[in-house]
Amino acid sequence: YINKTVVKYDKHLPIISWSGGKDSTVVSDIVRKALGTQQILHNLGDTTLEFPTTYDYFNRFKEDNVYVPFICTKSDKDFFDLCDIFGPPSRIMRWCCSIFKTGPISREFNEIISEDILTFYGIRRSESTSRSKYKRTEISPKILRQIVSAPIIEWDDYDVWLYIISQGLDFNKAYEYGFRRVGCLYCPNNSGWS
């Protein structure tokens, strides 16, 4: 699937969206193996609100994968200042994703990448009702010039963990603390336990 997608969109630059979570860890590994190269640009959209373990894992990942190029995008806005203006993000009003993830990524792509982009990311249908409707490959609804492709869209949590264990992959230690998902510390979509 990955190779066919790259051939189909051969005028697009392949990129891996890397968040430091288990899904993007697996996508990074399978895409690099499928394409037979480590030198696929990875992008970390740093919201500045990531788990401390995510930054630790990012540093370990870069040390263990020295040929993997990274761009890290970051907003120049302060989350808590914006909370004073807009109120905290909620499940209904999630203004934070646009300001801290999509906006900075889009700007960075426009500034440094001239060609169209094919982004492989770790979205899975089993994660939520809204994601259950996603297509495996589609035009990005958020970032211009981008096709998004979800090679593990049909996988469940246990598929992801079995892959990580069977391949001996490192992962974000937040999962060892009991977190089922790793993203922003203050995400309104976090569970009550989180």
XYZ file of N, CA, C and O in Angstrom, residues 3 9 11 26 36 52-53 63 82 89 94 108 111 113 117 129 135-138 143 148 153 155 163 166 169-170 172:
116
model
N 4.037 1.677 -0.937
C 4.743 1.846 -2.205
C 3.800 2.266 -3.329
O 4.146 3.135 -4.132
N 1.388 9.121 -6.199
C 1.633 10.544 -5.936
C 3.129 10.841 -6.067
O 3.745 11.429 -5.190
N 4.810 12.915 -7.666
C 5.243 14.321 -7.694
C 5.170 14.959 -6.300
O 5.459 16.126 -6.131
N 4.856 3.517 14.838
C 4.672 2.385 13.925
C 4.683 2.862 12.478
O 5.335 2.255 11.624
N 12.467 1.497 1.951
C 13.867 1.104 1.966
C 14.843 2.236 2.216
O 15.973 2.197 1.732
N 6.109 15.535 29.060
C 7.575 15.546 29.188
C 8.205 14.283 28.596
O 9.288 14.327 28.016
N 7.513 13.156 28.732
C 8.039 11.901 28.175
C 8.108 11.941 26.655
O 8.905 11.213 26.059
N 18.403 10.039 18.386
C 19.689 9.373 18.637
C 19.744 7.991 17.987
O 20.775 7.582 17.461
N -3.633 32.676 25.528
C -4.814 32.497 24.677
C -6.001 31.951 25.466
O -7.149 32.259 25.142
N -9.636 25.413 25.837
C -10.219 24.614 24.757
C -11.224 23.612 25.328
O -11.094 23.171 26.467
N -12.378 23.578 20.005
C -10.970 23.171 20.087
C -10.126 24.100 19.226
O -9.583 23.701 18.211
N 5.208 26.362 7.944
C 6.546 25.791 7.734
C 6.634 25.085 6.380
O 7.596 25.261 5.640
N 6.901 27.592 3.658
C 8.171 28.308 3.630
C 9.328 27.466 3.109
O 10.210 27.974 2.425
N 9.097 23.977 1.730
C 8.846 22.893 0.777
C 8.069 23.455 -0.413
O 6.962 23.966 -0.245
N 2.886 17.636 -1.090
C 3.331 16.791 0.018
C 2.408 15.580 0.154
O 1.185 15.689 0.033
N -15.313 8.037 16.764
C -16.406 8.001 15.786
C -16.076 8.858 14.579
O -16.306 8.446 13.437
N -10.928 8.376 5.189
C -10.474 7.521 4.102
C -9.006 7.189 4.336
O -8.298 7.918 5.027
N -8.559 6.128 3.698
C -7.163 5.725 3.882
C -6.204 6.736 3.259
O -5.141 7.008 3.803
N -6.577 7.280 2.123
C -5.794 8.323 1.469
C -6.765 9.371 0.963
O -7.762 9.030 0.332
N -6.483 10.642 1.247
C -7.367 11.716 0.800
C -6.635 13.050 0.788
O -5.552 13.185 1.363
N -4.451 21.270 5.356
C -3.216 21.856 4.838
C -3.210 21.750 3.319
O -3.301 20.647 2.763
N -2.978 13.188 2.530
C -2.690 12.452 3.756
C -3.009 10.976 3.544
O -3.985 10.636 2.890
N -4.780 2.595 9.174
C -6.137 3.072 9.503
C -7.055 1.955 10.007
O -7.934 2.197 10.826
N -6.033 -0.704 11.762
C -5.457 -1.379 12.921
C -6.185 -0.995 14.205
O -6.715 0.103 14.337
N 2.857 -4.973 17.032
C 3.915 -4.575 16.105
C 5.109 -3.999 16.877
O 6.256 -4.369 16.626
N 6.816 -6.895 18.717
C 7.457 -7.866 17.822
C 8.680 -7.286 17.123
O 9.619 -8.014 16.805
N 10.552 -2.076 19.100
C 10.630 -0.626 18.960
C 10.566 0.072 20.314
O 9.832 -0.354 21.213
N 11.297 1.151 20.438
C 11.197 2.029 21.600
C 9.865 2.771 21.495
O 9.283 2.886 20.403
N 7.107 5.900 23.669
C 6.917 6.950 24.660
C 6.567 6.313 26.017
O 5.609 5.545 26.123
